Amino acid sequence: MHILVVEDELKMAKALREGLEADDYSVHVAHTGEEGFYLIQAEPFDLVILDVMLPGHDGFEILSTLRKRGIRTPVLLLTSRDAIEDRVRGLDTGADDYLVKPFAFPELLARLRVLLRRGKQPDEGERLRLADLEMDVAQRWVTRSGQPVELTPREFDLLRYLFVNHGRVVSREMLARDIWKETARQTPLDNVIDAQVARLRRKLDGQFERKLLHTVRGVGFVLREQDEA
Ligand code: CA
């Protein structure tokens, strides 16, 4: 497994390299966003660990440019503050996960394993349909009325989860556990989840008369044809 670390702080970059190499990952370190951006385009990585606070173009800008160019390599963001805005912005921009500094190394390794597993096992040939919404899980595309809907990796996972459970109400706790893989967080993820669902809904339902993604007040969310709430 080939991992790119984009981190300007030398001590942190060194610690990451040593820790990851000790866990048998092959590691490449970039000390600026520009260098990281260049490397991601130049060679394939299985995963990118991207620090948000970088001189010049910061982590958000790098991530946003990558996703706009269709580069779907899983990205784990390192944020230096536990600011909810940073996390929401990171996930909205297309990060697959984030860790707040300082973090425990075993937690980083656990997150990496989850992301790498997710990237390794796409469900082959799974195509999901609801009304005029269609999702191809293996090829990772979504259309509504035949028009492509551009989703970030997180939005894609979220929609897939709602699809698999369509007609059933999905709670924020379920999403936190199964999509965000958070079981024992001090701060609830509700705001992050609500922001992400709102964004997904704008993309899916925004211009359409018939709404498919509904909020069930006080309970959660449901993907279904009729609004029975
Ligand atoms: Ca930094």
CSV table of C-alpha atoms and ligand atoms in Angstrom, one decimal:
chain,number,residue,atom,x,y,z
A,1,MET,CA,0.0,0.0,0.0
A,2,HIS,CA,1.4,3.3,-1.2
A,3,ILE,CA,0.5,6.3,0.9
A,4,LEU,CA,1.2,10.0,0.3
A,5,VAL,CA,1.6,12.3,3.3
A,6,VAL,CA,1.2,16.0,2.7
A,7,GLU,CA,2.5,17.8,5.8
A,8,ASP,CA,4.7,20.8,6.1
A,9,GLU,CA,5.7,20.3,9.8
A,10,LEU,CA,8.9,18.3,9.6
A,11,LYS,CA,8.5,16.6,13.0
A,12,MET,CA,5.0,15.5,12.2
A,13,ALA,CA,5.9,14.4,8.7
A,14,LYS,CA,8.8,12.3,10.1
A,15,ALA,CA,6.7,10.7,12.8
A,16,LEU,CA,4.0,9.8,10.2
A,17,ARG,CA,6.6,8.4,7.8
A,18,GLU,CA,8.3,6.3,10.5
A,19,GLY,CA,5.0,5.1,12.0
A,20,LEU,CA,3.5,4.1,8.7
A,21,GLU,CA,6.7,2.4,7.5
A,22,ALA,CA,6.8,0.4,10.7
A,23,ASP,CA,3.3,-0.8,9.8
A,24,ASP,CA,4.6,-1.9,6.3
A,25,TYR,CA,3.1,1.0,4.3
A,26,SER,CA,5.2,2.5,1.6
A,27,VAL,CA,5.3,6.3,2.3
A,28,HIS,CA,6.0,9.3,0.2
A,29,VAL,CA,6.1,12.7,2.0
A,30,ALA,CA,5.4,16.1,0.4
A,31,HIS,CA,6.1,19.2,2.4
A,32,THR,CA,3.9,21.6,0.4
A,33,GLY,CA,0.5,21.4,-1.1
A,34,GLU,CA,1.9,22.1,-4.6
A,35,GLU,CA,4.4,19.2,-4.2
A,36,GLY,CA,1.6,16.9,-3.0
A,37,PHE,CA,-0.7,17.9,-5.8
A,38,TYR,CA,2.1,17.2,-8.4
A,39,LEU,CA,2.8,13.8,-6.9
A,40,ILE,CA,-0.8,12.7,-6.8
A,41,GLN,CA,-1.1,13.4,-10.5
A,42,ALA,CA,2.3,11.9,-11.3
A,43,GLU,CA,1.8,8.5,-9.6
A,44,PRO,CA,-0.9,6.3,-8.2
A,45,PHE,CA,-1.4,6.3,-4.4
A,46,ASP,CA,-3.8,4.1,-2.5
A,47,LEU,CA,-4.5,6.9,0.0
A,48,VAL,CA,-3.5,10.5,0.8
A,49,ILE,CA,-3.1,11.9,4.3
A,50,LEU,CA,-3.5,15.6,3.8
A,51,ASP,CA,-2.8,18.2,6.4
A,52,VAL,CA,-5.3,21.2,6.2
A,53,MET,CA,-2.8,23.8,7.4
A,54,LEU,CA,-0.2,24.1,4.7
A,55,PRO,CA,1.7,27.2,3.4
A,56,GLY,CA,0.5,28.4,0.0
A,57,HIS,CA,-2.5,26.4,-1.2
A,58,ASP,CA,-4.0,24.8,1.9
A,59,GLY,CA,-5.4,21.3,2.2
A,60,PHE,CA,-9.0,22.3,1.3
A,61,GLU,CA,-7.8,23.9,-2.0
A,62,ILE,CA,-5.7,20.9,-2.9
A,63,LEU,CA,-8.6,18.5,-2.1
A,64,SER,CA,-11.1,20.6,-4.0
A,65,THR,CA,-8.9,20.7,-7.1
A,66,LEU,CA,-8.3,16.9,-7.0
A,67,ARG,CA,-11.9,16.1,-6.8
A,68,LYS,CA,-12.8,18.6,-9.6
A,69,ARG,CA,-10.3,16.8,-11.8
A,70,GLY,CA,-12.0,13.5,-11.0
A,71,ILE,CA,-9.2,12.1,-8.8
A,72,ARG,CA,-11.0,9.8,-6.4
A,73,THR,CA,-8.0,8.6,-4.2
A,74,PRO,CA,-9.3,8.3,-0.6
A,75,VAL,CA,-8.2,11.3,1.4
A,76,LEU,CA,-7.8,11.5,5.2
A,77,LEU,CA,-7.7,15.1,6.3
A,78,LEU,CA,-5.7,16.2,9.3
A,79,THR,CA,-7.2,19.2,11.0
A,80,SER,CA,-5.5,21.0,13.7
A,81,ARG,CA,-8.5,22.3,15.5
A,82,ASP,CA,-11.6,20.5,16.5
A,83,ALA,CA,-13.6,23.1,14.7
A,84,ILE,CA,-16.9,21.8,13.3
A,85,GLU,CA,-16.6,24.2,10.3
A,86,ASP,CA,-13.3,22.6,9.3
A,87,ARG,CA,-14.8,19.1,9.4
A,88,VAL,CA,-17.9,20.0,7.5
A,89,ARG,CA,-15.9,21.9,4.9
A,90,GLY,CA,-13.5,19.0,4.6
A,91,LEU,CA,-16.2,16.4,4.1
A,92,ASP,CA,-18.1,18.7,1.7
A,93,THR,CA,-15.0,19.2,-0.3
A,94,GLY,CA,-14.6,15.5,-0.8
A,95,ALA,CA,-12.5,14.1,2.1
A,96,ASP,CA,-13.3,10.5,3.1
A,97,ASP,CA,-12.4,11.0,6.7
A,98,TYR,CA,-10.6,13.3,9.0
A,99,LEU,CA,-8.6,13.2,12.2
A,100,VAL,CA,-8.1,16.0,14.7
A,101,LYS,CA,-4.5,16.7,15.8
A,102,PRO,CA,-3.1,15.6,18.1
A,103,PHE,CA,-4.3,12.1,17.5
A,104,ALA,CA,-3.2,8.6,18.7
A,105,PHE,CA,-1.2,6.7,16.1
A,106,PRO,CA,-3.3,3.5,16.5
A,107,GLU,CA,-6.4,5.5,15.7
A,108,LEU,CA,-4.8,6.8,12.5
A,109,LEU,CA,-3.9,3.2,11.5
A,110,ALA,CA,-7.4,2.0,12.2
A,111,ARG,CA,-8.9,4.8,10.0
A,112,LEU,CA,-6.5,4.0,7.2
A,113,ARG,CA,-7.4,0.3,7.3
A,114,VAL,CA,-11.1,1.2,7.0
A,115,LEU,CA,-10.5,3.6,4.1
A,116,LEU,CA,-8.2,1.1,2.3
A,117,ARG,CA,-10.7,-1.7,2.7
A,118,ARG,CA,-13.5,0.4,1.4
A,119,GLY,CA,-11.4,1.3,-1.7
A,120,LYS,CA,-10.4,-2.3,-2.3
A,121,GLN,CA,-13.8,-4.0,-2.4
A,122,PRO,CA,-16.3,-2.4,-4.7
A,123,ASP,CA,-19.5,-4.4,-5.1
A,124,GLU,CA,-19.4,-5.6,-8.6
A,125,GLY,CA,-22.3,-5.1,-10.9
A,126,GLU,CA,-24.6,-3.6,-8.3
A,127,ARG,CA,-27.1,-1.2,-9.9
A,128,LEU,CA,-29.8,0.5,-7.7
A,129,ARG,CA,-32.9,2.2,-8.9
A,130,LEU,CA,-35.7,4.2,-7.3
A,131,ALA,CA,-38.1,6.1,-9.5
A,132,ASP,CA,-35.9,8.1,-11.9
A,133,LEU,CA,-32.8,7.8,-9.6
A,134,GLU,CA,-30.2,5.3,-10.7
A,135,MET,CA,-26.9,4.4,-9.0
A,136,ASP,CA,-24.1,2.1,-10.3
A,137,VAL,CA,-22.1,1.1,-7.3
A,138,ALA,CA,-19.2,-0.5,-9.2
A,139,GLN,CA,-18.7,2.3,-11.7
A,140,ARG,CA,-19.6,4.9,-9.1
A,141,TRP,CA,-22.0,7.0,-11.1
A,142,VAL,CA,-25.5,8.4,-10.2
A,143,THR,CA,-28.1,9.8,-12.5
A,144,ARG,CA,-31.5,11.4,-12.0
A,145,SER,CA,-33.8,11.5,-15.0
A,146,GLY,CA,-30.8,10.4,-17.0
A,147,GLN,CA,-28.8,13.4,-16.0
A,148,PRO,CA,-25.5,12.8,-14.1
A,149,VAL,CA,-25.4,13.8,-10.5
A,150,GLU,CA,-21.8,14.6,-9.3
A,151,LEU,CA,-21.2,13.3,-5.8
A,152,THR,CA,-18.2,13.4,-3.5
A,153,PRO,CA,-17.1,10.0,-2.2
A,154,ARG,CA,-18.8,10.6,1.1
A,155,GLU,CA,-22.0,11.6,-0.5
A,156,PHE,CA,-21.8,8.5,-2.7
A,157,ASP,CA,-21.4,6.2,0.4
A,158,LEU,CA,-24.3,8.1,2.1
A,159,LEU,CA,-26.6,7.7,-0.9
A,160,ARG,CA,-25.7,4.0,-1.3
A,161,TYR,CA,-26.5,3.4,2.4
A,162,LEU,CA,-29.9,5.2,2.0
A,163,PHE,CA,-30.5,3.2,-1.1
A,164,VAL,CA,-29.8,-0.1,0.5
A,165,ASN,CA,-32.2,0.9,3.3
A,166,HIS,CA,-34.7,2.6,1.0
A,167,GLY,CA,-38.2,2.9,2.5
A,168,ARG,CA,-36.8,2.6,6.0
A,169,VAL,CA,-35.8,5.5,8.2
A,170,VAL,CA,-32.1,5.8,8.8
A,171,SER,CA,-31.1,7.5,12.0
A,172,ARG,CA,-28.2,9.8,12.6
A,173,GLU,CA,-26.7,7.2,14.9
A,174,MET,CA,-26.8,4.6,12.1
A,175,LEU,CA,-25.1,7.0,9.8
A,176,ALA,CA,-22.5,8.0,12.4
A,177,ARG,CA,-21.7,4.3,13.0
A,178,ASP,CA,-21.9,2.9,9.5
A,179,ILE,CA,-20.8,5.8,7.3
A,180,TRP,CA,-18.6,7.9,9.5
A,181,LYS,CA,-17.4,4.9,11.5
A,182,GLU,CA,-17.7,6.8,14.7
A,183,THR,CA,-18.9,4.9,17.7
A,184,ALA,CA,-17.4,6.6,20.7
A,185,ARG,CA,-17.0,10.3,19.9
A,186,GLN,CA,-17.4,13.0,22.5
A,187,THR,CA,-18.9,15.5,20.1
A,188,PRO,CA,-22.0,14.2,18.3
A,189,LEU,CA,-21.7,14.3,14.6
A,190,ASP,CA,-25.3,15.5,14.1
A,191,ASN,CA,-24.3,18.8,12.5
A,192,VAL,CA,-21.8,17.2,10.1
A,193,ILE,CA,-24.4,14.6,9.1
A,194,ASP,CA,-27.2,17.2,8.7
A,195,ALA,CA,-24.9,19.3,6.5
A,196,GLN,CA,-23.9,16.4,4.4
A,197,VAL,CA,-27.5,15.2,3.9
A,198,ALA,CA,-28.7,18.7,3.0
A,199,ARG,CA,-26.0,18.9,0.4
A,200,LEU,CA,-26.8,15.5,-1.0
A,201,ARG,CA,-30.5,16.5,-1.1
A,202,ARG,CA,-29.8,19.6,-3.1
A,203,LYS,CA,-27.9,17.6,-5.6
A,204,LEU,CA,-30.5,14.8,-5.9
A,205,ASP,CA,-33.8,16.6,-5.5
A,206,GLY,CA,-32.9,20.3,-6.0
A,207,GLN,CA,-34.5,20.9,-9.4
A,208,PHE,CA,-37.0,18.1,-9.3
A,209,GLU,CA,-40.7,18.2,-8.5
A,210,ARG,CA,-40.7,14.7,-7.0
A,211,LYS,CA,-38.6,14.6,-3.9
A,212,LEU,CA,-36.9,11.4,-2.9
A,213,LEU,CA,-34.7,12.2,0.1
A,214,HIS,CA,-36.9,13.1,3.1
A,215,THR,CA,-36.2,14.1,6.7
A,216,VAL,CA,-38.3,12.4,9.3
A,217,ARG,CA,-38.4,14.9,12.1
A,218,GLY,CA,-36.7,13.8,15.3
A,219,VAL,CA,-35.9,10.4,13.7
A,220,GLY,CA,-33.6,10.6,10.7
A,221,PHE,CA,-33.8,10.4,6.9
A,222,VAL,CA,-35.4,8.1,4.4
A,223,LEU,CA,-35.1,7.6,0.7
A,224,ARG,CA,-38.5,6.9,-0.8
A,225,GLU,CA,-40.8,7.9,-3.6
A,226,GLN,CA,-43.7,9.3,-1.5
A,227,ASP,CA,-43.3,11.8,1.3
A,228,GLU,CA,-45.3,10.1,4.0
A,229,ALA,CA,-43.7,11.9,6.8
B,1,CA,CA,0.6,21.9,8.8
